[in-house]
Short mmCIF file of C-alpha atoms in Angstrom, two decimals:
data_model
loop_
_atom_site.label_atom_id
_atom_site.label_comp_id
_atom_site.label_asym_id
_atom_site.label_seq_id
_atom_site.Cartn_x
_atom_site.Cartn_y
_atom_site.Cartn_z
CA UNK M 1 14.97 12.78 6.68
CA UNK M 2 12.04 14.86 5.28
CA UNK M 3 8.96 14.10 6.73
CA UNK M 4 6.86 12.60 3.55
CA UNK M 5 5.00 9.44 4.61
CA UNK M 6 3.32 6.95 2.49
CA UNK M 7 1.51 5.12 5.27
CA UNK M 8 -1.83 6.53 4.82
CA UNK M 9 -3.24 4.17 1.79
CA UNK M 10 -2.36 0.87 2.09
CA UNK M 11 -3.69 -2.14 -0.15
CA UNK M 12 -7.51 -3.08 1.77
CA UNK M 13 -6.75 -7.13 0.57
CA UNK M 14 -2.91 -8.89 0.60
CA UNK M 15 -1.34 -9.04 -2.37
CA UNK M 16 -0.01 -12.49 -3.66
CA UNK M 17 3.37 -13.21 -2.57
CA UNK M 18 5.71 -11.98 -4.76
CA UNK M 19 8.61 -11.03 -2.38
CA UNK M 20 12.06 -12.79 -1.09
CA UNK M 21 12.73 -11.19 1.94
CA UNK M 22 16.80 -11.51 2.96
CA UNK M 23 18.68 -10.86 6.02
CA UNK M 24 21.86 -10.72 7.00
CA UNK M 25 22.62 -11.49 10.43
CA UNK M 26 25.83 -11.27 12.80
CA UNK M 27 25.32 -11.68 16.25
CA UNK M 28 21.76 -10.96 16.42
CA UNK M 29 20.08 -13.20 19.24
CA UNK M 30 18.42 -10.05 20.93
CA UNK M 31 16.79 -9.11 17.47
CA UNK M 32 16.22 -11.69 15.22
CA UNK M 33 13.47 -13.07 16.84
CA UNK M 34 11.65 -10.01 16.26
CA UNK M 35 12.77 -9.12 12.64
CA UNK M 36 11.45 -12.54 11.28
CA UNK M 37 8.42 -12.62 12.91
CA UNK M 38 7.58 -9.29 11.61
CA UNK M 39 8.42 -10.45 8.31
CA UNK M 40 6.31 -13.55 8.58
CA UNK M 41 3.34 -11.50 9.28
CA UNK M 42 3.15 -10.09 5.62
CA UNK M 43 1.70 -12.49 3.61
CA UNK M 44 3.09 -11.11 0.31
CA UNK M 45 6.84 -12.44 1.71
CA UNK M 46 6.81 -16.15 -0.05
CA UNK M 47 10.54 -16.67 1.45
CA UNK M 48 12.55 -15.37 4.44
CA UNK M 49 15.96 -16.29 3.89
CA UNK M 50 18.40 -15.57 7.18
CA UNK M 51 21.95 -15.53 6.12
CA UNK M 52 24.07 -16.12 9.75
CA UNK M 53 27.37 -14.49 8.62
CA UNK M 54 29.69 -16.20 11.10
CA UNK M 55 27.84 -15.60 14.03
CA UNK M 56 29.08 -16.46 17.42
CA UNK M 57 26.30 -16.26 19.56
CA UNK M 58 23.19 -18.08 19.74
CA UNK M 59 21.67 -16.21 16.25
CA UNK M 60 21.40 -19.82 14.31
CA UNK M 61 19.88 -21.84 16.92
CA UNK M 62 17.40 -18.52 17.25
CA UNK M 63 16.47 -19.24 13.68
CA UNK M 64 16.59 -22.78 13.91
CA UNK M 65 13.59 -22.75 16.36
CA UNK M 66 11.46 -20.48 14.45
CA UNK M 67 11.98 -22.57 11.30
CA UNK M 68 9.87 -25.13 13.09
CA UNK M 69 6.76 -22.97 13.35
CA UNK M 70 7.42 -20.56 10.00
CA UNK M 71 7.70 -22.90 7.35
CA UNK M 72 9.22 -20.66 4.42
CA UNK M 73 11.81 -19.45 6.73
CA UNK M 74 14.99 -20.71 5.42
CA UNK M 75 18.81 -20.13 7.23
CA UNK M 76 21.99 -19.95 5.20
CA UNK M 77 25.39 -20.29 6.54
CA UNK M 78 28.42 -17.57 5.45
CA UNK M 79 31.88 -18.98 4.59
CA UNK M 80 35.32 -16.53 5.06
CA UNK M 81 34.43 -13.40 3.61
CA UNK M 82 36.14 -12.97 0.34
CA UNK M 83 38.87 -11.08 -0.59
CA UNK M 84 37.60 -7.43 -1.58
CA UNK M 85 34.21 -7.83 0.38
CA UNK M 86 32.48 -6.37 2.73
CA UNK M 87 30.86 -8.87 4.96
CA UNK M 88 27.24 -7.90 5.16
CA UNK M 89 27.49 -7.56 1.14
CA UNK M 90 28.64 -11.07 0.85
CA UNK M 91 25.83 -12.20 3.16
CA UNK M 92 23.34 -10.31 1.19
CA UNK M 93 24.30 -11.74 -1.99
CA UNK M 94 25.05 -15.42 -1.01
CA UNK M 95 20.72 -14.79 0.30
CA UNK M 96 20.51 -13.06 -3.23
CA UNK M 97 21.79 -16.14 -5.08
CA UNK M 98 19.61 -18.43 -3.31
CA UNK M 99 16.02 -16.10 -3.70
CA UNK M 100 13.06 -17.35 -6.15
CA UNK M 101 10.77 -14.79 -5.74
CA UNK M 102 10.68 -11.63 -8.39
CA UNK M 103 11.29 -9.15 -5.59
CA UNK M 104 14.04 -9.25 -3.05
CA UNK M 105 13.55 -7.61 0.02
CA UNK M 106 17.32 -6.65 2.16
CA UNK M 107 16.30 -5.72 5.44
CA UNK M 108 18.54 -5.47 8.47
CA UNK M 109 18.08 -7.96 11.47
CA UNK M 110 17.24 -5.04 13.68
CA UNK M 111 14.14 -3.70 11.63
CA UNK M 112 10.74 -4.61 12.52
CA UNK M 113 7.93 -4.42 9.87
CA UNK M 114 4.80 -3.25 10.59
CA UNK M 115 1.89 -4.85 9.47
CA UNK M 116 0.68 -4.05 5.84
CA UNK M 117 4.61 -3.17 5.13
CA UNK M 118 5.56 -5.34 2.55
CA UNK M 119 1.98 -5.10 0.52
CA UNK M 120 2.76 -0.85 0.48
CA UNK M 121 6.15 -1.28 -1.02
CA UNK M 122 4.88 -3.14 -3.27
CA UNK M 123 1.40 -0.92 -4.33
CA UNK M 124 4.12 2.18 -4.94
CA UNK M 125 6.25 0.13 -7.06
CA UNK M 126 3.10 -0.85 -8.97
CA UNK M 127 1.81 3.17 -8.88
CA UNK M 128 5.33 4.83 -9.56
CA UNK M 129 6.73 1.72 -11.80
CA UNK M 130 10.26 2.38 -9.71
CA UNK M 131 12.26 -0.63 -9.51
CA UNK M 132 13.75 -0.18 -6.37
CA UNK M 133 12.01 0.57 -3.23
CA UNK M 134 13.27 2.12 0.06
CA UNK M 135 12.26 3.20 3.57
CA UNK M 136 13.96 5.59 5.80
CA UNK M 137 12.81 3.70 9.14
CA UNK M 138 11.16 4.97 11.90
CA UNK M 139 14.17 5.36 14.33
CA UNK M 140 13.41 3.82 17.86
CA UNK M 141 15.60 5.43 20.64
CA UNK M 142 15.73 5.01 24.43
CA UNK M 143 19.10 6.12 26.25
CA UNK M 144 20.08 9.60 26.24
CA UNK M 145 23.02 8.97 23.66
CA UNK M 146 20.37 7.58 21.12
CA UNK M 147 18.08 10.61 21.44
CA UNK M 148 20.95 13.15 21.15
CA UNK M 149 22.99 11.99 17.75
CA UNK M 150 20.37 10.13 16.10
CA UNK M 151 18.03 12.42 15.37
CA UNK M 152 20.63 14.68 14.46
CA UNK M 153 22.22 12.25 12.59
CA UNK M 154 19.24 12.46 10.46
CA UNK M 155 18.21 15.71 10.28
CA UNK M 156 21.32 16.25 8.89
CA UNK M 157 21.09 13.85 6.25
CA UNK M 158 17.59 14.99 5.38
CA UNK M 159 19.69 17.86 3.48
CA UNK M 160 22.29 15.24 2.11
CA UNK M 161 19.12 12.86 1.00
CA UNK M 162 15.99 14.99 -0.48
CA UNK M 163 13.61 12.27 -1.30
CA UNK M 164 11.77 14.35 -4.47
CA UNK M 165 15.28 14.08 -6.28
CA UNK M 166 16.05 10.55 -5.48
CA UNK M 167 12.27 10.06 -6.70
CA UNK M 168 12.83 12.49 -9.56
CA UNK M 169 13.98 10.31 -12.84
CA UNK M 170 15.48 13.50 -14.47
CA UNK M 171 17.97 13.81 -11.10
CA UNK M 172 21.38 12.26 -10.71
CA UNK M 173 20.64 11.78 -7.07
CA UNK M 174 20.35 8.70 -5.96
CA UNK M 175 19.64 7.00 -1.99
CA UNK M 176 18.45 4.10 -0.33
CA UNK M 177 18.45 2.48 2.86
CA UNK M 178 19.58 -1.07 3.83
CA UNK M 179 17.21 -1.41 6.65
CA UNK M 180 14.25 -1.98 3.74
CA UNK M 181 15.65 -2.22 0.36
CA UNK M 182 13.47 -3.72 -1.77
CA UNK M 183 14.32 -3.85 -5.41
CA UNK M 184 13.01 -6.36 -8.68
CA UNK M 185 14.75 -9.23 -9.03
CA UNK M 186 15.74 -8.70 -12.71
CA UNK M 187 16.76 -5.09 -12.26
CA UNK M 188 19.13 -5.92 -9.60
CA UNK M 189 21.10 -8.88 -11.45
CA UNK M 190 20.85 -6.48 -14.79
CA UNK M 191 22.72 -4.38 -12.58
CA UNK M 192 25.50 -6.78 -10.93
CA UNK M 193 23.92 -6.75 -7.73
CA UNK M 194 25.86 -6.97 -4.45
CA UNK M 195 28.78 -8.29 -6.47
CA UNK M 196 29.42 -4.94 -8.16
CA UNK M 197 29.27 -2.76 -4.50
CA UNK M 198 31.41 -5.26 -2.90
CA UNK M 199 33.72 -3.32 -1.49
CA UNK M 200 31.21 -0.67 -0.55
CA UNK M 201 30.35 -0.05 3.27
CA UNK M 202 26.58 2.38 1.65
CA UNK M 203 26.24 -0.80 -0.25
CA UNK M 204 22.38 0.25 0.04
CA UNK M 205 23.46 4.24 -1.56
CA UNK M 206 26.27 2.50 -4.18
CA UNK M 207 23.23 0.19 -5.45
CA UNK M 208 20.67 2.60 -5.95
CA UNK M 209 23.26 4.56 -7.92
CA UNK M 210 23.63 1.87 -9.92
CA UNK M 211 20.22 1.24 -10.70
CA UNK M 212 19.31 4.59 -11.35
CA UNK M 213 22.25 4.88 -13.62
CA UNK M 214 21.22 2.33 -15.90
CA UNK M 215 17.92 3.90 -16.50
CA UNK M 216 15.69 2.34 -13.60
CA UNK M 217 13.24 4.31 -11.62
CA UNK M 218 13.82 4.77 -7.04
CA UNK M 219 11.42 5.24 -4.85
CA UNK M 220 12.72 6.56 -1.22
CA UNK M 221 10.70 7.63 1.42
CA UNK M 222 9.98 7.97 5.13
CA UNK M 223 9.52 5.04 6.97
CA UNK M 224 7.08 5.94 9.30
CA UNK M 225 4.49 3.29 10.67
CA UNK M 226 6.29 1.22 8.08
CA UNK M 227 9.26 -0.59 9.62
CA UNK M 228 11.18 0.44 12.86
CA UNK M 229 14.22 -0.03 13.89
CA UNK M 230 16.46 0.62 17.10
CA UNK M 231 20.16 0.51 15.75
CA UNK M 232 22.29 0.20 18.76
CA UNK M 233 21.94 -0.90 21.77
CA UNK M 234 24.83 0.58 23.44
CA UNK M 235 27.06 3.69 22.83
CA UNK M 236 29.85 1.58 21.80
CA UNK M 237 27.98 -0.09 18.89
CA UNK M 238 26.57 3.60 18.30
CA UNK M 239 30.38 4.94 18.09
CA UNK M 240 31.24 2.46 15.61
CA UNK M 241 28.48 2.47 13.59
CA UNK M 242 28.61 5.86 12.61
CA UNK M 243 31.95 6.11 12.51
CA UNK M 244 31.73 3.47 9.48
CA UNK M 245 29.20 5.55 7.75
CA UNK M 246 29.52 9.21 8.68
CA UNK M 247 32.38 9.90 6.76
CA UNK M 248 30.55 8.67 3.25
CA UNK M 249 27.14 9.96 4.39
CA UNK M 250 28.25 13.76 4.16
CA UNK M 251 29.44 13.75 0.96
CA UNK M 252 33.03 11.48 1.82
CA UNK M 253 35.57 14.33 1.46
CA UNK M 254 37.77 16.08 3.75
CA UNK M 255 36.26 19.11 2.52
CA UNK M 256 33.15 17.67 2.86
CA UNK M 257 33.84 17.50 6.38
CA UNK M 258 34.95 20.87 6.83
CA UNK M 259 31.71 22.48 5.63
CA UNK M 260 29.65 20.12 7.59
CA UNK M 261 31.52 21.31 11.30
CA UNK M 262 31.31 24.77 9.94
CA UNK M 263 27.49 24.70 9.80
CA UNK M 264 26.49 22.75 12.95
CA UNK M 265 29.02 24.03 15.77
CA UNK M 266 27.59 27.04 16.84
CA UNK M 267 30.72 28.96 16.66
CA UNK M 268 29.71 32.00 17.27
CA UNK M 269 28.15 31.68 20.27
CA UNK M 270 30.63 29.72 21.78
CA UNK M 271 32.95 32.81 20.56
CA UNK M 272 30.31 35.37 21.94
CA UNK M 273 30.46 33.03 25.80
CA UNK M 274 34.56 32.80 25.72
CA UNK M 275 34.96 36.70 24.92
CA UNK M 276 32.10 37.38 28.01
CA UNK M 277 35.55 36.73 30.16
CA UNK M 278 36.62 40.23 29.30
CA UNK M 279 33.02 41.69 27.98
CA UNK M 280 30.08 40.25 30.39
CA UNK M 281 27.36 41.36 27.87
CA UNK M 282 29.44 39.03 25.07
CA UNK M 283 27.92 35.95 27.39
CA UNK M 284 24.67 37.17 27.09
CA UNK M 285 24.30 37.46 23.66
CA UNK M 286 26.26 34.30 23.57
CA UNK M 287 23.28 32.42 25.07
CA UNK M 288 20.53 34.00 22.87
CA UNK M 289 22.32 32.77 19.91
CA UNK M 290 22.88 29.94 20.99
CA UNK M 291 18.90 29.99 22.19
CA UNK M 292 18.58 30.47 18.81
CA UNK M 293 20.17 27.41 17.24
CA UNK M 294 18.82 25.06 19.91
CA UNK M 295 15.16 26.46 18.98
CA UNK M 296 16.38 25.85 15.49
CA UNK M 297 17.05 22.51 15.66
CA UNK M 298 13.83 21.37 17.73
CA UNK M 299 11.95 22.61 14.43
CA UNK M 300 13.96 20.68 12.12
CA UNK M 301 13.70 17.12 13.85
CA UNK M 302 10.28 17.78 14.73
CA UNK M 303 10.19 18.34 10.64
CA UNK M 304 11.72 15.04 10.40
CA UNK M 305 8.84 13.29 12.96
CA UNK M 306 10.92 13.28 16.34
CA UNK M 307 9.70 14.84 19.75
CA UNK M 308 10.63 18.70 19.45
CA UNK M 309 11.23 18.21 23.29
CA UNK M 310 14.71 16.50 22.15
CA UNK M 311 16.32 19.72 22.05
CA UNK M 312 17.30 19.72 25.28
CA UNK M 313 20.15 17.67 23.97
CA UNK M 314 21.29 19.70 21.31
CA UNK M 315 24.45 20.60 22.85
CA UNK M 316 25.50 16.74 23.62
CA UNK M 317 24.26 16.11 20.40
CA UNK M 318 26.82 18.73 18.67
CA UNK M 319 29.52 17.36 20.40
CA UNK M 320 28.86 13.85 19.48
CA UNK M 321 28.12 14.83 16.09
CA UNK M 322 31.46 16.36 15.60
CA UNK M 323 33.37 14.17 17.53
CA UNK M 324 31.70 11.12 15.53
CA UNK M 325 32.34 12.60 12.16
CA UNK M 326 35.83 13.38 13.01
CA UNK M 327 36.21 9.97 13.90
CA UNK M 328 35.25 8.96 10.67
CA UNK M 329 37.12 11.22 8.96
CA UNK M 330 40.31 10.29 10.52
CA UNK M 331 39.00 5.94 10.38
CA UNK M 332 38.35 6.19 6.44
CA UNK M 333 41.88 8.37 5.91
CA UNK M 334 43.70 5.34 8.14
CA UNK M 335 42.26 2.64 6.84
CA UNK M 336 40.80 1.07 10.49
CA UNK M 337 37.24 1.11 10.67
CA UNK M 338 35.77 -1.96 12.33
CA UNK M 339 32.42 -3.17 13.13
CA UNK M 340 31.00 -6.49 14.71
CA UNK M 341 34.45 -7.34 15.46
CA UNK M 342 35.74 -7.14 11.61
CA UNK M 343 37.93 -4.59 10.19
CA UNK M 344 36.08 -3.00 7.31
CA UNK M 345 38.54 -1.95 4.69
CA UNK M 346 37.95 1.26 3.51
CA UNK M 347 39.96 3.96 2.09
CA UNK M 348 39.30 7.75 0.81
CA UNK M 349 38.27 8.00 -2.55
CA UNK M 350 40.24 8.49 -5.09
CA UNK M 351 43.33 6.49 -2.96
CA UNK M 352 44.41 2.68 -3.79
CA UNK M 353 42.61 0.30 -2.85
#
């Protein structure tokens, strides 16, 4: 998203733990490890509470064997998930129930703190009096498919998401992000907390709503040498990710939809390069333009701290984009979106649940 970073002042002396850190965590063995000893390193965390959500890999005994060495680690055990849940939000809030700490920390089992992490969420909460506390991570990527749709992915949603509204208490607009969410303990039970997004799959965006509609102040921001994440690990996991959240992240319309193809296929240079069949010069000003929107883009993820040099996948990262979206689009309108090997259920707004 925008490119505002708060990791240039952080506290010079620990702060005294104040913070429950929770995370949910299905089918994690290749990143829990990771995740909890990041969190272990911030000594303003008093608890880390891993909620295994049915897992059927080797996640638990992961845990297990870190318990023995990280004392306030703690692991919690999921049941079915309830009727009218989403699962991650009835991990979250089984950790919720269980937290004794006046901060609670939701971070993903992916993300990876950085040192000093938890002790700068906590000096802006104490500097902008905001209740609730969020990161945009640092995004890790690696294969080809990573580096073409997520940073546009989020250069995209950096015009969705302006952080000096969601930080501005006289805006309606209102984001977070799941990966670090970290919000005070009374605000969030004031405002039902996970049990009143239940059914939401942006539980992080539904709860900040929430909070900032009964009168409490947000603080979003960039993530950057803050906490990191890598989100998927393979396209597959990719493809169904975003095909849960797309859909909602763009506004969750069909005209919202609409408008977002319209302004990132470059139609018309594809128009200009299909009429240069009959009219030669069409393709070359067909290529300029699209020139053009390539050089385009490299400034606006570069804006949003990723290599400029990523434009050379613009065009696979169009077509993904699109393709993705659509996806989404045509998931949330049927019903069928899965992920980790549940069906989420979702529906359009405004339709039955």
């Amino acid at each position: 998203m925008a490119n505002e970073s708060p990791n240039s002042n952080f506290p010079s002396a620990p702060l005294p733990p104040s913070i429950s850190a929770i995370v949910p965590a299905r089918n994690e063995e290749a990143v829990i490890a990771n995740c909890i000893e990041s969190l272990a390193l911030q000594p303003e965390i008093a608890e880390i509470l891993v909620v295994n959500d049915q897992s059927t890999d080797n996640t638990a005994d992961i845990v297990r064997g870190l318990m023995v060495k990280i004392p306030h680690l703690r692991l919690l055990e999921t049941q079915e998930v309830p009727t009218g849940w989403v699962g991650k939000n009835n991990a979250v809030f089984l950790g919720a129930k269980e937290a004794k700490q006046p901060w609670l920390l939701f971070t993903d089992a992916d993300a990876e703190l950085q040192p000093g992490a938890a002790a700068r969420a906590l000096q802006i909460a104490q500097e902008t009096t905001a209740a609730l506390i969020a990161f945009s991570p640092e995004q890790i990527t690696q294969s080809w498919y990573e580096k073409a749709l997520i940073p546009f992915v989020y250069s995209r949603l950096a015009k969705h998401f302006s952080y000096d509204d969601v930080n501005n208490p006289s805006s309606p607009a209102a984001a977070a992000n799941g990966q670090f969410l970290m919000i005070q303990r009374d605000a969030y039970q004031s405002i039902g907390g996970h049990a009143s997004v239940a059914a939401e799959v942006l539980e992080d965006v539904a709860l900040a709503k929430r909070a900032k509609a009964a009168g409490f102040r947000l603080w979003f921001g960039s993530g950057q040498g803050i906490v990191r994440v890598r989100m998927y690990r393979s396209f597959g996991a990719m493809w169904q990710g975003w095909k849960k959240n797309l859909f909602l992240l763009v506004g969750g319309t069909s005209g919202a939809v609409f408008r977002e193809l319209e302004s990132t296929i470059p139609w018309i240079p594809i128009a200009l390069i299909l009429l240069g069949i009959k009219i030669p010069v069409a393709t070359l000003l067909g290529v300029l333009f699209l020139l053009m929107r390539q050089m385009t883009y490299g400034l606006e993820i570069a804006r949003n701290q990723y290599p400029f040099k990523f434009i050379i996948y613009y065009i696979p990262a169009v077509a993904l984009y699109a393709a993705v979206l659509w996806a989404s689009y045509r998931g949330h309108a049927t019903g069928k979106v899965e992920w980790k090997g549940r069906e989420v259920p979702v529906t359009l707004p405004g339709a039955p649940r």
